[in-house]
Coordinates of N, CA and C in Angstrom, one line a residue:
X1 N 0.9 -1.2 -0.1 CA 0.0 0.0 0.0 C 0.8 1.2 0.0
X2 N 0.5 2.2 -0.9 CA 1.2 3.5 -0.9 C 1.1 4.2 0.4
X3 N 2.1 4.6 1.0 CA 2.0 5.4 2.3 C 2.4 6.9 2.1
X4 N 2.4 7.3 0.8 CA 2.9 8.7 0.5 C 1.8 9.7 1.0
X5 N 2.2 10.9 1.4 CA 1.2 11.9 2.0 C 0.0 12.1 1.0
X6 N -1.2 12.3 1.6 CA -2.4 12.5 0.8 C -2.7 14.0 0.5
X7 N -2.1 14.8 1.5 CA -2.2 16.3 1.3 C -0.9 17.0 1.1
X8 N -0.9 17.9 0.2 CA -2.0 18.6 -0.4 C -2.6 17.9 -1.7
X9 N -3.7 18.2 -1.9 CA -4.5 17.7 -3.0 C -5.5 18.7 -3.7
X10 N -5.4 18.9 -5.0 CA -6.3 19.7 -5.7 C -7.2 18.8 -6.6
X11 N -8.4 19.1 -6.6 CA -9.4 18.4 -7.5 C -10.1 19.5 -8.3
X12 N -10.0 19.5 -9.7 CA -10.4 20.5 -10.5 C -11.5 20.0 -11.4
X13 N -12.7 20.6 -11.3 CA -13.8 20.2 -12.2 C -14.2 21.3 -13.1
X14 N -15.3 21.1 -13.8 CA -15.7 22.1 -14.9 C -16.1 23.5 -14.1
X15 N -16.8 23.4 -13.1 CA -17.3 24.6 -12.4 C -16.8 24.8 -11.0
X16 N -16.2 23.8 -10.4 CA -15.8 23.8 -9.0 C -14.3 23.3 -8.9
X17 N -13.6 23.9 -8.1 CA -12.2 23.5 -7.8 C -12.1 23.4 -6.3
X18 N -11.5 22.2 -5.9 CA -11.2 21.9 -4.5 C -9.8 22.2 -4.3
X19 N -9.5 23.3 -3.6 CA -8.1 23.7 -3.4 C -7.6 23.2 -2.0
X20 N -6.4 22.8 -1.8 CA -5.8 22.5 -0.5 C -6.1 23.6 0.5
X21 N -6.8 23.4 1.5 CA -7.1 24.4 2.5 C -5.8 25.1 3.1
X22 N -5.7 26.4 3.2 CA -4.6 27.1 3.8 C -5.1 28.4 4.5
X23 N -4.2 29.0 5.2 CA -4.5 30.3 5.9 C -4.9 31.3 4.9
X24 N -4.4 31.2 3.6 CA -4.8 32.2 2.6 C -6.3 32.2 2.3
X25 N -7.0 31.2 2.7 CA -8.4 31.1 2.4 C -9.3 31.7 3.5
X26 N -8.7 32.1 4.7 CA -9.5 32.5 5.8 C -10.4 33.6 5.5
X27 N -10.0 34.7 4.8 CA -10.9 35.8 4.6 C -12.1 35.4 3.7
X28 N -11.7 34.6 2.6 CA -12.8 34.1 1.7 C -13.8 33.2 2.5
X29 N -13.3 32.4 3.3 CA -14.2 31.5 4.2 C -15.1 32.4 5.0
X30 N -14.5 33.4 5.8 CA -15.3 34.2 6.6 C -16.3 34.9 5.8
X31 N -16.1 35.5 4.6 CA -17.1 36.2 3.8 C -18.2 35.1 3.4
X32 N -17.8 33.9 3.0 CA -18.8 32.9 2.6 C -19.7 32.6 3.8
X33 N -19.1 32.4 5.0 CA -19.9 32.0 6.1 C -20.8 33.1 6.6
X34 N -20.5 34.4 6.2 CA -21.3 35.5 6.8 C -22.5 35.9 5.9
X35 N -22.7 35.2 4.7 CA -23.8 35.6 4.0 C -25.1 35.4 4.6
X36 N -25.3 34.2 5.2 CA -26.5 33.9 6.1 C -26.1 32.7 6.9
X37 N -26.5 32.7 8.2 CA -26.1 31.6 9.0 C -27.4 30.7 9.4
X38 N -28.4 30.9 8.5 CA -29.7 30.4 8.9 C -29.8 28.8 8.9
X39 N -28.9 28.2 8.1 CA -28.9 26.8 8.0 C -27.7 26.1 8.7
X40 N -27.0 26.8 9.6 CA -25.8 26.3 10.3 C -26.0 25.8 11.7
X41 N -27.3 25.7 12.1 CA -27.5 25.4 13.4 C -27.0 24.0 13.9
X42 N -27.0 23.0 12.9 CA -26.5 21.7 13.3 C -25.2 21.4 12.6
X43 N -24.5 22.4 12.1 CA -23.2 22.2 11.5 C -22.1 23.1 11.9
X44 N -20.9 22.7 12.0 CA -19.8 23.5 12.5 C -19.4 24.4 11.4
X45 N -19.7 25.7 11.5 CA -19.3 26.7 10.6 C -18.8 27.9 11.5
X46 N -17.4 28.1 11.5 CA -16.9 29.2 12.3 C -17.5 30.6 12.0
X47 N -17.6 31.4 13.0 CA -18.2 32.8 12.8 C -17.1 33.7 13.2
X48 N -16.6 34.5 12.2 CA -15.6 35.5 12.4 C -14.2 35.0 12.1
X49 N -13.3 36.0 11.9 CA -11.9 35.7 11.5 C -11.2 34.8 12.4
X50 N -11.2 35.1 13.7 CA -10.5 34.4 14.6 C -10.9 32.9 14.8
X51 N -12.2 32.7 14.8 CA -12.7 31.3 14.8 C -12.4 30.5 13.5
X52 N -12.4 31.2 12.4 CA -12.1 30.6 11.1 C -10.7 30.2 11.0
X53 N -9.8 31.1 11.5 CA -8.4 30.8 11.5 C -8.0 29.6 12.3
X54 N -8.7 29.5 13.5 CA -8.4 28.4 14.4 C -9.0 27.1 13.7
X55 N -10.1 27.2 13.0 CA -10.7 26.0 12.3 C -9.7 25.6 11.2
X56 N -9.1 26.5 10.5 CA -8.1 26.1 9.4 C -6.9 25.5 10.0
X57 N -6.4 26.1 11.1 CA -5.2 25.6 11.7 C -5.5 24.1 12.3
X58 N -6.6 23.8 12.8 CA -6.9 22.6 13.3 C -7.0 21.5 12.1
X59 N -7.6 21.9 11.0 CA -7.6 21.0 9.9 C -6.2 20.8 9.3
X60 N -5.4 21.8 9.3 CA -4.1 21.6 8.7 C -3.2 20.7 9.6
X61 N -3.5 20.8 11.0 CA -2.8 20.0 11.9 C -3.3 18.4 11.7
X62 N -4.5 18.2 11.5 CA -4.9 16.8 11.1 C -4.4 16.4 9.8
X63 N -4.2 17.3 8.8 CA -3.6 16.9 7.5 C -2.1 16.5 7.8
X64 N -1.4 17.3 8.6 CA 0.0 16.9 8.9 C 0.1 15.6 9.6
X65 N -0.9 15.1 10.3 CA -0.9 13.9 10.9 C -1.3 12.7 10.0
X66 N -1.8 13.1 8.8 CA -2.2 12.1 7.8 C -3.6 11.6 8.0
X67 N -4.5 12.3 8.8 CA -5.8 11.8 9.1 C -6.8 12.6 8.4
X68 N -6.5 13.6 7.6 CA -7.5 14.4 7.0 C -6.9 15.0 5.7
X69 N -7.8 15.4 4.7 CA -7.3 16.1 3.5 C -8.4 17.2 3.3
X70 N -8.1 18.4 3.9 CA -9.1 19.5 3.9 C -9.0 20.3 2.6
X71 N -10.1 20.8 2.2 CA -10.2 21.7 1.0 C -11.0 23.0 1.3
X72 N -10.6 24.0 0.5 CA -11.5 25.1 0.3 C -12.3 24.9 -1.0
X73 N -13.6 25.1 -1.0 CA -14.4 24.9 -2.2 C -14.4 26.2 -2.9
X74 N -14.1 26.2 -4.2 CA -14.0 27.4 -5.0 C -15.0 27.3 -6.1
X75 N -15.9 28.2 -6.3 CA -16.8 28.3 -7.4 C -16.0 29.0 -8.5
X76 N -15.7 28.3 -9.5 CA -14.9 28.8 -10.6 C -15.6 29.8 -11.5
X77 N -17.0 29.7 -11.6 CA -17.7 30.6 -12.3 C -17.8 32.0 -11.7
X78 N -17.7 32.1 -10.3 CA -17.8 33.3 -9.7 C -16.4 33.8 -9.2
X79 N -15.4 32.8 -9.3 CA -14.1 33.1 -8.8 C -14.0 33.5 -7.4
X80 N -14.6 32.7 -6.5 CA -14.5 32.9 -5.1 C -14.7 31.7 -4.3
X81 N -14.2 31.8 -3.1 CA -14.3 30.7 -2.1 C -15.7 30.7 -1.6
X82 N -16.4 29.5 -1.6 CA -17.8 29.4 -1.2 C -18.0 28.3 -0.1
X83 N -17.0 27.9 0.5 CA -17.1 26.9 1.5 C -15.9 26.0 1.8
X84 N -16.1 24.9 2.5 CA -15.0 24.0 2.8 C -15.6 22.6 3.0
X85 N -14.7 21.6 2.8 CA -15.1 20.2 3.0 C -13.7 19.5 3.2
X86 N -13.8 18.2 3.5 CA -12.6 17.4 3.6 C -12.8 15.9 3.6
X87 N -11.8 15.2 3.2 CA -11.7 13.8 3.6 C -11.2 13.7 5.0
X88 N -11.8 12.9 5.9 CA -11.3 12.7 7.2 C -11.4 11.3 7.6
X89 N -10.9 11.0 8.9 CA -11.0 9.7 9.5 C -10.4 8.7 8.4
X90 N -9.2 9.0 8.0 CA -8.5 8.2 7.0 C -8.1 6.9 7.7
X91 N -8.5 5.7 7.1 CA -8.2 4.5 7.6 C -7.3 3.7 6.7
X92 N -6.2 3.1 7.3 CA -5.3 2.2 6.6 C -5.3 1.0 7.5
X93 N -5.9 -0.1 7.0 CA -6.2 -1.3 7.8 C -4.9 -2.1 7.9
X94 N -4.8 -2.7 9.1 CA -3.8 -3.7 9.3 C -4.5 -5.1 9.2
X95 N -4.0 -5.9 8.3 CA -4.6 -7.2 8.1 C -3.9 -8.3 8.9
X96 N -4.7 -9.3 9.5 CA -4.0 -10.4 10.2 C -3.2 -11.3 9.3
X97 N -3.5 -11.3 8.0 CA -2.8 -12.1 7.1 C -2.7 -11.4 5.7
X98 N -2.7 -12.1 4.7 CA -2.6 -11.5 3.4 C -3.8 -10.6 3.1
X99 N -3.7 -9.4 2.7 CA -4.8 -8.6 2.4 C -5.7 -9.1 1.3
X100 N -7.0 -8.8 1.5 CA -8.0 -9.2 0.4 C -7.8 -8.2 -0.7
X101 N -7.5 -8.7 -1.9 CA -7.3 -8.0 -3.1 C -8.7 -7.3 -3.6
X102 N -8.6 -6.2 -4.4 CA -7.4 -5.6 -4.9 C -6.9 -4.6 -3.8
X103 N -5.6 -4.5 -3.7 CA -5.0 -3.5 -2.8 C -5.2 -2.1 -3.2
X104 N -5.7 -1.3 -2.3 CA -5.8 0.1 -2.6 C -4.5 0.8 -2.7
X105 N -4.4 1.9 -3.5 CA -3.2 2.7 -3.7 C -3.1 3.7 -2.6
X106 N -4.2 3.9 -1.9 CA -4.3 5.0 -0.8 C -4.8 4.3 0.4
X107 N -5.7 5.0 1.1 CA -6.4 4.5 2.3 C -7.3 3.4 1.9
X108 N -7.7 2.6 2.9 CA -8.7 1.6 2.8 C -10.1 2.2 2.9
X109 N -10.2 3.2 3.7 CA -11.6 3.8 3.9 C -11.4 5.3 4.3
X110 N -12.3 6.1 3.9 CA -12.3 7.5 4.3 C -13.7 8.0 4.5
X111 N -13.8 9.2 5.2 CA -15.0 9.9 5.5 C -15.1 11.2 4.6
X112 N -16.1 11.6 4.0 CA -16.2 12.9 3.5 C -17.2 13.7 4.5
X113 N -16.7 14.8 5.0 CA -17.5 15.5 6.0 C -17.0 16.9 6.1
X114 N -17.4 17.5 7.4 CA -17.0 18.9 7.7 C -17.3 19.8 6.4
X115 N -18.5 19.6 5.9 CA -18.9 20.3 4.7 C -19.8 21.3 5.0
X116 N -19.6 22.5 4.4 CA -20.5 23.6 4.5 C -20.3 24.6 3.3
X117 N -21.4 25.3 3.0 CA -21.3 26.1 1.8 C -22.0 27.5 2.2
X118 N -21.5 28.5 1.5 CA -22.2 29.8 1.6 C -23.7 29.7 1.3
X119 N -24.5 30.5 1.8 CA -25.9 30.4 1.5 C -26.3 30.5 0.0
X120 N -25.5 31.4 -0.7 CA -25.7 31.5 -2.1 C -25.3 30.3 -3.0
X121 N -24.5 29.5 -2.4 CA -24.0 28.3 -3.1 C -24.8 27.0 -2.8
X122 N -25.7 27.1 -1.8 CA -26.5 26.0 -1.5 C -27.6 25.7 -2.5
X123 N -27.9 24.5 -2.7 CA -28.9 24.0 -3.7 C -28.5 24.5 -5.1
X124 N -27.2 24.5 -5.4 CA -26.7 24.8 -6.8 C -25.9 23.5 -7.3
X125 N -25.1 23.8 -8.3 CA -24.3 22.7 -8.9 C -23.1 22.3 -8.0
X126 N -22.8 23.2 -7.1 CA -21.5 23.1 -6.3 C -21.5 21.8 -5.6
X127 N -22.5 21.5 -4.8 CA -22.3 20.3 -3.9 C -22.2 19.0 -4.7
X128 N -23.0 19.0 -5.9 CA -23.0 17.8 -6.7 C -21.6 17.6 -7.3
X129 N -21.1 18.6 -7.9 CA -19.8 18.4 -8.6 C -18.7 18.2 -7.6
X130 N -18.8 18.9 -6.4 CA -17.7 18.6 -5.4 C -17.7 17.2 -4.9
X131 N -18.9 16.6 -4.7 CA -19.0 15.3 -4.3 C -18.5 14.3 -5.4
X132 N -18.8 14.6 -6.7 CA -18.4 13.8 -7.8 C -16.9 13.8 -7.8
X133 N -16.3 14.9 -7.7 CA -14.8 15.0 -7.8 C -14.2 14.3 -6.6
X134 N -14.7 14.4 -5.4 CA -14.1 13.8 -4.2 C -14.3 12.2 -4.3
X135 N -15.5 11.8 -4.7 CA -15.8 10.4 -4.6 C -15.0 9.6 -5.8
X136 N -14.9 10.3 -6.9 CA -14.1 9.8 -8.1 C -12.7 9.6 -7.6
X137 N -12.1 10.6 -6.9 CA -10.7 10.5 -6.5 C -10.6 9.3 -5.4
X138 N -11.5 9.3 -4.5 CA -11.5 8.3 -3.4 C -11.5 6.9 -4.0
X139 N -12.5 6.7 -4.8 CA -12.7 5.3 -5.3 C -11.8 4.9 -6.5
X140 N -11.5 5.8 -7.4 CA -10.9 5.5 -8.6 C -9.3 5.7 -8.6
X141 N -8.8 6.6 -7.8 CA -7.4 6.9 -7.6 C -6.9 6.2 -6.4
X142 N -7.5 6.4 -5.3 CA -7.0 5.8 -4.0 C -7.4 4.4 -4.0
X143 N -8.6 4.0 -4.5 CA -9.1 2.6 -4.5 C -9.7 2.2 -3.2
X144 N -10.4 3.2 -2.5 CA -11.0 2.9 -1.2 C -12.0 1.8 -1.3
X145 N -12.2 1.1 -0.1 CA -13.1 0.0 0.0 C -14.5 0.5 0.5
X146 N -14.5 1.6 1.3 CA -15.7 2.1 1.9 C -15.6 3.7 2.1
X147 N -16.7 4.3 1.7 CA -16.8 5.8 2.0 C -17.8 6.0 3.1
X148 N -17.6 6.8 4.1 CA -18.5 7.1 5.1 C -18.9 8.5 5.0
X149 N -20.2 8.8 5.3 CA -20.7 10.2 5.6 C -21.6 10.1 6.7
X150 N -21.6 11.1 7.6 CA -22.5 11.2 8.8 C -23.0 12.5 9.1
X151 N -24.0 12.6 9.8 CA -24.7 13.9 10.2 C -25.5 13.8 11.4
X152 N -25.9 14.9 12.0 CA -26.7 14.9 13.1 C -28.1 14.2 12.7
X153 N -28.6 13.3 13.5 CA -29.8 12.6 13.2 C -31.0 13.6 12.8
X154 N -31.0 14.8 13.4 CA -32.0 15.7 13.1 C -31.9 16.5 11.9
X155 N -30.8 16.4 11.2 CA -30.4 17.3 10.1 C -31.0 16.7 8.8
X156 N -32.3 16.9 8.6 CA -33.0 16.2 7.5 C -32.5 16.7 6.1
X157 N -32.1 18.0 6.1 CA -31.6 18.5 4.9 C -30.3 17.8 4.5
X158 N -29.4 17.6 5.4 CA -28.1 17.0 5.2 C -28.4 15.5 4.8
X159 N -29.3 14.8 5.5 CA -29.5 13.4 5.3 C -30.0 13.2 3.9
X160 N -30.9 14.1 3.5 CA -31.5 14.0 2.1 C -30.4 14.1 1.1
X161 N -29.5 15.1 1.3 CA -28.3 15.2 0.3 C -27.5 14.0 0.3
X162 N -27.3 13.4 1.4 CA -26.4 12.2 1.5 C -27.1 11.0 0.7
X163 N -28.4 10.9 1.0 CA -29.1 9.9 0.2 C -29.3 10.0 -1.2
X164 N -29.3 11.3 -1.6 CA -29.4 11.6 -3.1 C -28.1 11.2 -3.8
X165 N -27.0 11.1 -3.2 CA -25.8 10.8 -3.9 C -25.6 9.3 -3.9
X166 N -26.4 8.6 -3.2 CA -26.4 7.1 -3.3 C -25.8 6.4 -2.1
X167 N -25.6 7.0 -1.0 CA -25.2 6.3 0.1 C -26.3 5.6 0.9
X168 N -25.9 4.5 1.5 CA -26.9 3.7 2.2 C -26.9 3.9 3.6
X169 N -28.0 4.1 4.2 CA -28.2 4.4 5.7 C -27.7 3.1 6.5
X170 N -26.8 3.3 7.4 CA -26.3 2.2 8.2 C -26.9 2.2 9.6
X171 N -27.4 3.3 10.1 CA -28.0 3.3 11.4 C -27.6 4.6 12.2
X172 N -28.0 4.7 13.4 CA -27.8 5.8 14.3 C -27.0 5.4 15.5
X173 N -26.0 6.1 15.8 CA -25.3 5.9 17.1 C -25.8 7.0 18.0
X174 N -26.5 6.6 19.1 CA -27.0 7.5 20.1 C -25.9 8.0 21.0
X175 N -26.2 9.3 21.4 CA -25.2 9.9 22.3 C -23.8 9.8 21.7
X176 N -23.7 10.1 20.5 CA -22.3 9.9 19.8 C -21.3 11.1 20.2
X177 N -21.8 12.2 20.5 CA -21.0 13.3 20.9 C -21.8 14.6 21.1
X178 N -21.1 15.7 21.3 CA -21.7 17.0 21.6 C -22.4 17.5 20.2
X179 N -23.6 18.1 20.3 CA -24.3 18.7 19.1 C -23.8 20.1 19.0
X180 N -23.8 20.6 17.7 CA -23.3 22.0 17.5 C -24.2 23.0 18.1
X181 N -25.5 22.7 18.4 CA -26.5 23.6 18.9 C -26.6 23.4 20.4
X182 N -25.8 22.6 21.0 CA -25.9 22.3 22.4 C -26.5 20.9 22.6
X183 N -26.2 20.4 23.8 CA -26.8 19.1 24.1 C -25.9 17.9 23.5
X184 N -26.5 16.8 23.3 CA -25.9 15.6 22.9 C -26.4 15.1 21.6
X185 N -25.6 14.8 20.8 CA -25.9 14.4 19.4 C -26.1 13.0 19.1
X186 N -27.2 12.6 18.5 CA -27.3 11.2 17.9 C -26.8 11.4 16.5
X187 N -26.0 10.5 16.0 CA -25.4 10.6 14.7 C -25.9 9.5 13.7
X188 N -26.4 10.0 12.6 CA -26.9 9.1 11.5 C -25.7 8.8 10.6
X189 N -25.3 7.5 10.4 CA -24.2 7.0 9.7 C -24.7 6.5 8.2
X190 N -23.9 6.9 7.2 CA -24.1 6.4 5.9 C -22.9 5.9 5.4
X191 N -23.0 5.0 4.3 CA -21.8 4.5 3.7 C -22.0 4.2 2.2
X192 N -21.0 4.0 1.5 CA -21.0 3.5 0.1 C -19.8 2.6 0.0
X193 N -20.0 1.4 -0.6 CA -18.8 0.5 -0.9 C -18.4 0.7 -2.4
X194 N -17.2 0.2 -2.6 CA -16.6 0.3 -3.9 C -17.5 -0.3 -5.0
X195 N -18.2 -1.4 -4.7 CA -19.1 -2.1 -5.6 C -20.3 -1.2 -6.0
X196 N -20.6 -0.2 -5.1 CA -21.8 0.5 -5.4 C -21.5 1.9 -6.0
X197 N -20.2 2.2 -6.1 CA -19.8 3.4 -6.7 C -20.1 3.6 -8.2
X198 N -20.0 2.7 -9.1 CA -20.3 2.9 -10.5 C -21.7 3.4 -10.7
X199 N -22.7 2.8 -10.0 CA -24.1 3.3 -10.2 C -24.3 4.6 -9.6
X200 N -23.7 5.0 -8.5 CA -23.8 6.2 -7.9 C -23.1 7.3 -8.8
X201 N -22.0 6.9 -9.4 CA -21.3 7.9 -10.3 C -22.2 8.3 -11.4
X202 N -22.9 7.4 -12.0 CA -23.8 7.8 -13.1 C -24.9 8.6 -12.6
X203 N -25.5 8.4 -11.4 CA -26.5 9.2 -10.9 C -26.1 10.6 -10.6
X204 N -24.9 10.8 -10.2 CA -24.3 12.1 -10.0 C -24.1 12.8 -11.3
X205 N -23.6 12.1 -12.2 CA -23.4 12.7 -13.5 C -24.7 13.2 -14.2
X206 N -25.7 12.4 -14.1 CA -26.9 12.8 -14.6 C -27.6 14.0 -13.8
X207 N -27.3 14.0 -12.5 CA -27.8 15.1 -11.7 C -27.1 16.4 -12.0
X208 N -25.8 16.2 -12.3 CA -25.0 17.4 -12.5 C -25.4 18.0 -14.0
X209 N -25.8 17.2 -14.8 CA -26.2 17.7 -16.1 C -27.6 18.3 -16.2
X210 N -28.4 18.0 -15.1 CA -29.8 18.7 -15.0 C -29.6 20.2 -14.8
X211 N -30.6 21.0 -15.1 CA -30.5 22.4 -15.0 C -30.4 22.9 -13.5
X212 N -31.1 22.2 -12.6 CA -31.1 22.7 -11.3 C -30.2 21.6 -10.3
X213 N -29.1 21.4 -10.8 CA -28.2 20.4 -10.0 C -27.9 20.9 -8.6
X214 N -27.9 20.1 -7.6 CA -27.7 20.5 -6.2 C -26.7 19.6 -5.6

């Protein structure tokens, strides 16, 4: 298995570019997060320059440890930063014997998460193309065996988006951790296996081609 660093990584699409997250993105991220915070109640979206800088620094520290690949999401049509996302919880499995083929060139499993978008970028082409770029890289370049996505059990908007891209609901872990709006969060887990990716890829491509891609 290839143990070379996963970060930095750039994923370039037709209308969206996923740039390696850096301190240079802080101002753009602050502007994006400041448009409207109406839909951020159950999602971690830093408010203000100091909080955003700390958020970026934490993501970069995880990248340096090899457990995350964070991005700034850039809308190429508008030429501006409109959010952030990342690969996280990078898993490289230790097998008790010979690994089950095929061997991945990168991690065995990853999570896509920590995703948020500016209000003006929500319900647009951005989320669909960003997910297509990330999932294509994860399954077809790294050769992962499982992709994980998770969200607050109450976040029906996020859960609908996850289900639309073809992930399967695995269940809810109760009292999984603190909720971003206070209290204790139950977390809904979803996954996609490598064998399920080809069908999901076609659905994403068709959705991206539709006039109102989200």
